[in-house]
Short mmCIF file of C-alpha atoms in Angstrom, two decimals:
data_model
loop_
_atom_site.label_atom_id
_atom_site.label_comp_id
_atom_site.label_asym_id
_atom_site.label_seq_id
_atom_site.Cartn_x
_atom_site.Cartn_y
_atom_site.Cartn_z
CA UNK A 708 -10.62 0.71 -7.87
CA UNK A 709 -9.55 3.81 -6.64
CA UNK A 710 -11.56 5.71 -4.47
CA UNK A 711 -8.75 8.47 -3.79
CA UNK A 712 -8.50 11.17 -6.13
CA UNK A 713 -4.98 12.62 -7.44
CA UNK A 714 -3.94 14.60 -10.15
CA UNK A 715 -1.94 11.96 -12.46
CA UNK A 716 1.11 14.39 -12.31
CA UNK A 717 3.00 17.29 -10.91
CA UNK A 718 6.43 19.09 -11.97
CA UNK A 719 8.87 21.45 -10.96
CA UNK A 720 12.67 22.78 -11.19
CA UNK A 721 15.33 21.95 -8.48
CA UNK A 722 14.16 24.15 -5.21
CA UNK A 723 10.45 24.69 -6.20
CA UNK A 724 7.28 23.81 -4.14
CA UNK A 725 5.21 21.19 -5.29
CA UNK A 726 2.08 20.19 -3.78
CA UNK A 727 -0.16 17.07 -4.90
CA UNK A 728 -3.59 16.79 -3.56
CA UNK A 729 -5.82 13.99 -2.49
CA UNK A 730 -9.13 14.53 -2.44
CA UNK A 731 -11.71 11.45 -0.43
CA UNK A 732 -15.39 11.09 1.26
CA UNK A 733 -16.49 11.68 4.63
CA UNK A 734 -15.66 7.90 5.03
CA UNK A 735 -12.50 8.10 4.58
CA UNK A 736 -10.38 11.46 4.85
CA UNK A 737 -13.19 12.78 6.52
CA UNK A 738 -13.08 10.00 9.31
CA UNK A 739 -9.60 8.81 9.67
CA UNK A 740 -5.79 9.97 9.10
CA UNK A 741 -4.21 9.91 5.99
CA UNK A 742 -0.64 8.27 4.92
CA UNK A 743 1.81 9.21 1.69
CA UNK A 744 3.92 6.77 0.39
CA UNK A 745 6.83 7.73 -1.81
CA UNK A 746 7.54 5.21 -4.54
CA UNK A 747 10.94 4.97 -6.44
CA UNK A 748 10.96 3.71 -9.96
CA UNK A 749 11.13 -0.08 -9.76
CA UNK A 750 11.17 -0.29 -5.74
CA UNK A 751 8.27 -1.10 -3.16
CA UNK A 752 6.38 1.85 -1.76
CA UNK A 753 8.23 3.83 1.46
CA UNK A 754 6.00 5.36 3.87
CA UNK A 755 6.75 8.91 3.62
CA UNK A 756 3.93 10.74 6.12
CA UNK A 757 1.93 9.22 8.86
CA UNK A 758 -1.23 10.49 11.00
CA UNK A 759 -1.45 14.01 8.51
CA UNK A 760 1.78 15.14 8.91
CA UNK A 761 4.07 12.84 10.89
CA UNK A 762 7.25 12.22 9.24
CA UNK A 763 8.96 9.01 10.14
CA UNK A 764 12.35 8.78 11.31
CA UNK A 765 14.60 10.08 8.18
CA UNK A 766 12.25 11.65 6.35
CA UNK A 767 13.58 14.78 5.41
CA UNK A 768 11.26 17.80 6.50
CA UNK A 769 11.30 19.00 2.95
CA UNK A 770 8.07 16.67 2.98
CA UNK A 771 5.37 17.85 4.49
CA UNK A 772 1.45 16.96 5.14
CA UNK A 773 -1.80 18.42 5.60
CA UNK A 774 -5.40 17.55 5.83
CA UNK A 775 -8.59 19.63 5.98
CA UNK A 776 -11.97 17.76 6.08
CA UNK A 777 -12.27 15.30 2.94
CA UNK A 778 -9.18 16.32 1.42
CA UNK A 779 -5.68 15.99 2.08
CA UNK A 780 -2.14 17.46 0.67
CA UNK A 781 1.54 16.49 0.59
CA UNK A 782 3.72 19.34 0.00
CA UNK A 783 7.68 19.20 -1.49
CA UNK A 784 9.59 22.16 -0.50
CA UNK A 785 13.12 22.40 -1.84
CA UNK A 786 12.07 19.74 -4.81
CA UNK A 787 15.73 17.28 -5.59
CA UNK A 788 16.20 15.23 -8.29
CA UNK A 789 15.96 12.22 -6.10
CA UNK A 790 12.09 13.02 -5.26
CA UNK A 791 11.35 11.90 -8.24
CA UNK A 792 8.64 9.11 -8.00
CA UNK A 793 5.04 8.26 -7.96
CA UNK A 794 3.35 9.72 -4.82
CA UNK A 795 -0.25 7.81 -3.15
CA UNK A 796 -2.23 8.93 -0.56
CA UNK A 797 -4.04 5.91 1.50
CA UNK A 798 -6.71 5.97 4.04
CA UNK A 799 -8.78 3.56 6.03
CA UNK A 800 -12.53 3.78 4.74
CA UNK A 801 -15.19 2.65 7.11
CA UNK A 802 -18.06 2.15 4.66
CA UNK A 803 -15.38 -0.12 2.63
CA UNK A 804 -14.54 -1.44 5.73
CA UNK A 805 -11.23 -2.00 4.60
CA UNK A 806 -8.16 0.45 2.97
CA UNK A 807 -8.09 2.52 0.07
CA UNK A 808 -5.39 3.99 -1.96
CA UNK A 809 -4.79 7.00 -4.05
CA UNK A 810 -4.90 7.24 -7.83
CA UNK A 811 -1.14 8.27 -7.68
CA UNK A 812 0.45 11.57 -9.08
CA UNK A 813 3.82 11.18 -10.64
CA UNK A 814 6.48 13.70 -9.76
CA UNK A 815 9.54 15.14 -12.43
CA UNK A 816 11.75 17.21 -11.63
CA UNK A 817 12.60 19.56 -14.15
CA UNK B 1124 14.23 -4.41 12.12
CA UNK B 1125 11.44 -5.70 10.74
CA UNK B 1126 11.28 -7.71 6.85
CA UNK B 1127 9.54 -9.03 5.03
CA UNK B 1128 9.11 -11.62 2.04
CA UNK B 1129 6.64 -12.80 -0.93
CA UNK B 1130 6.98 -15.98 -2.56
CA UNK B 1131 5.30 -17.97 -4.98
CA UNK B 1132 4.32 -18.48 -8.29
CA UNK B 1133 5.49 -15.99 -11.18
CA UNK B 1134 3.44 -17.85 -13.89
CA UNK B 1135 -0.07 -18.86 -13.44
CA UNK B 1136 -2.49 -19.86 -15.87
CA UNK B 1137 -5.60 -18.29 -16.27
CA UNK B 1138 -8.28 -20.01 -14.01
CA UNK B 1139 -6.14 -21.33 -11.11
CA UNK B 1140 -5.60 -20.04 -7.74
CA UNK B 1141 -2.56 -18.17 -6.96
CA UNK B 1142 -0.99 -18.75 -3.24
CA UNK B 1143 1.43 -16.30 -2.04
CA UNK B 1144 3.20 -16.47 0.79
CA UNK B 1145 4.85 -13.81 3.04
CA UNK B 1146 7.36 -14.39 5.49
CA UNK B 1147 8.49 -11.40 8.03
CA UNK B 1148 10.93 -11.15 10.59
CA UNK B 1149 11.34 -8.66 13.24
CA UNK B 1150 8.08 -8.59 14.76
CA UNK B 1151 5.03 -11.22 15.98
CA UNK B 1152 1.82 -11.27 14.83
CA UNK B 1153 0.54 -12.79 18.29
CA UNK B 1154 1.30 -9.03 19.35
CA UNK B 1155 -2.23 -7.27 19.84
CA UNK B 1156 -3.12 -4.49 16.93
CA UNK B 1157 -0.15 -5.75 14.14
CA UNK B 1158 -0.82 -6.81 11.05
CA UNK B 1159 0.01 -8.16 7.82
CA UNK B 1160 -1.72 -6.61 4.85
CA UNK B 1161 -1.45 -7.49 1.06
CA UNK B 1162 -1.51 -5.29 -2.13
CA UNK B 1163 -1.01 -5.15 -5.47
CA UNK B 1164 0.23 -3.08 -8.37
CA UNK B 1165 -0.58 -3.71 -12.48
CA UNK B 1166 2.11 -2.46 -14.52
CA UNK B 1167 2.31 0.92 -14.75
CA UNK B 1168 -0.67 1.32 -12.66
CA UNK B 1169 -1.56 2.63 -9.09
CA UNK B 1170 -1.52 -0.13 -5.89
CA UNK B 1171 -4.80 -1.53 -4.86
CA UNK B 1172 -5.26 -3.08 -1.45
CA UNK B 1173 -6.59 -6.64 -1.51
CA UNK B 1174 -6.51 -8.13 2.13
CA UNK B 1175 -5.65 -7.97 5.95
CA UNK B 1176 -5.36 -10.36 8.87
CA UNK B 1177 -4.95 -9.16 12.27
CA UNK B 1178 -2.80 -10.65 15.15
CA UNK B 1179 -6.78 -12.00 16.70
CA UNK B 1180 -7.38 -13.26 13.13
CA UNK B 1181 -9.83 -10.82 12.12
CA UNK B 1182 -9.37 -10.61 8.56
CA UNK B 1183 -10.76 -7.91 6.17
CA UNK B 1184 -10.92 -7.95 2.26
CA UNK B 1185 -11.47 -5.55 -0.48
CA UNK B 1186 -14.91 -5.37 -1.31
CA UNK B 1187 -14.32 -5.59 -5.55
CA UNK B 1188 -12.27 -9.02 -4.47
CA UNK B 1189 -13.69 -10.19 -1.48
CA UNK B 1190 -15.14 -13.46 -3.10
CA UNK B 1191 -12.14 -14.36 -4.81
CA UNK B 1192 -9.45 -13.74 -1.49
CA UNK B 1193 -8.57 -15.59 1.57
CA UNK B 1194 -5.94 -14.73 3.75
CA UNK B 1195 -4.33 -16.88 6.60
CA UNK B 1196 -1.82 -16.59 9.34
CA UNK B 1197 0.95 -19.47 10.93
CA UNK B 1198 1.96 -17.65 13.58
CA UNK B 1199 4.81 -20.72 14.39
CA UNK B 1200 6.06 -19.85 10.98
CA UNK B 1201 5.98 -16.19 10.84
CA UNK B 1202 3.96 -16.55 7.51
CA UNK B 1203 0.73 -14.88 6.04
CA UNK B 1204 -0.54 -16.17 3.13
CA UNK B 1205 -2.78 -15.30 0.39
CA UNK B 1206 -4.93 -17.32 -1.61
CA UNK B 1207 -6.76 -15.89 -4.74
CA UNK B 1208 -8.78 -18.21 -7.21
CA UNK B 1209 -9.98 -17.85 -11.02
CA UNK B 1210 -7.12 -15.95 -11.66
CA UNK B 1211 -7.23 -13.71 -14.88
CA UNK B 1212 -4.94 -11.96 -16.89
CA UNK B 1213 -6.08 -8.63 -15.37
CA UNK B 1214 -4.51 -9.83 -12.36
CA UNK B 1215 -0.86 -9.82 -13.74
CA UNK B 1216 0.80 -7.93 -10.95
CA UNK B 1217 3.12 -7.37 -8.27
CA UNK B 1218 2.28 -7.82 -5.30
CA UNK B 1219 3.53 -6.76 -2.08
CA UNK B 1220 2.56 -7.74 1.32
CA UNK B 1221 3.74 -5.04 4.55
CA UNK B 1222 3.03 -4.36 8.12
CA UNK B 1223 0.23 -2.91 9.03
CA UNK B 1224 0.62 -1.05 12.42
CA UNK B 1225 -1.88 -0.01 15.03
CA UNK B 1226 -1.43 3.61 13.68
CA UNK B 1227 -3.16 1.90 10.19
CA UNK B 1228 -0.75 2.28 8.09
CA UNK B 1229 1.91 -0.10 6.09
CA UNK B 1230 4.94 0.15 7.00
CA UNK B 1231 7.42 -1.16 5.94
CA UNK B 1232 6.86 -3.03 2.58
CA UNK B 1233 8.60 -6.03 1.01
CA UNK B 1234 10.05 -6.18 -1.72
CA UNK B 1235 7.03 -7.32 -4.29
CA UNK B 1236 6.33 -10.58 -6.28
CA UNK B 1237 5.68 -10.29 -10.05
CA UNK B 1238 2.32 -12.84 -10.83
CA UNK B 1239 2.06 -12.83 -14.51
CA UNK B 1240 -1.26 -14.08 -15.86
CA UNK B 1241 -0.62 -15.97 -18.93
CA UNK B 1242 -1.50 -19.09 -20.77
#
């Protein structure tokens, strides 16, 4: 189950913004850092931000990351055809004692 | 560079136990705060974490699974398995086991098993 909540989708035309929100508990956003992982259609999930809003090494700075209290938010600036994917937000949970993952939004590019 | 592997089973019959293993490369799970996490993802549906084992062999499971998971290391082997019993069709899958960092977070992934339920 997820405990993570996303909006199922989110759109947008070559160069737009697009945002997708995450929204948790004080046990998990509220209490630990939150991860994004990009998935590609028919590949395994690619960790896209770390800590918030640390990009790994080659992840383009078009992707970008934010949290504030229980919620957090991955933004796409200058949205490409190739971002198209299914996008999850994770987070450790301490009452879970354990990890929890997003409900996933789907990206399309116009 | 670190990889990593599932194997096992891609046809199980409802009520047996499914055994997955991973094998990595790249790093060792003797190596304080690494570990080697397991999750899975329905078709067409979102991923779900199932299990972790830490280099000191703590081990932590999802709390909707818990009594149905066990998870083991051979460090000689660089292998972490996964053991899951009365399987059901609802647990058709792929499943992917990844590194889990000290940062808490998996990264990277392999490259997923499909377990198809099925009598």
């Amino acid at each position: 189950q997820s405990v993570l909540t996303q909006p199922p989708s989110a759109s947008g035309t070559p160069g737009q913004r697009v945002t997708i929100s995450c929204s948790g508990s004080s046990s998990n956003i509220g209490g630990n850092t939150v991860n994004w992982y990009q998935q590609l259609p028919g590949t395994a999930p690619k960790l896209l931000i770390y800590n918030n809003n640390q990009r790994p090494s080659g992840v383009p700075d078009r992707f970008s990351g934010s949290k504030s209290d229980t919620s957090a938010s991955l933004a796409i600036s200058g949205l490409q055809s190739e971002d198209e994917a299914d996008y999850y937000c994770t987070a450790w949970d301490d009452s879970l004692n354990g990890y929890v993952f997003g409900t996933g939004t789907k990206v399309t590019v116009l | 560079q670190i990889t990593l592997k599932e194997s096992g089973p891609t046809l199980v019959k409802p009520t047996q136990t499914l055994t997955l293993t991973c094998t990595f490369s790249g790093f060792s799970l003797t190596t304080s705060g690494v570990g080697v996490g397991w999750i899975r993802q329905p078709p067409g549906k979102a991923l779900e974490w199932l299990a972790l084992i830490y280099s000191d062999d703590d081990k932590r499971y999802s709390s909707s699974l818990k009594s149905r998971l066990t998870i083991t290391k051979d460090t000689s082997k660089n292998q972490v398995a996964l053991t899951m019993i009365s399987m059901d069709p609802v647990d058709t899958a792929t499943y992917y086991c990844a590194h889990f960092s000290g940062g808490r977070r998996f990264d990277p992934w392999g490259q997923g098993t499909l377990v198809t339920v099925s009598s």
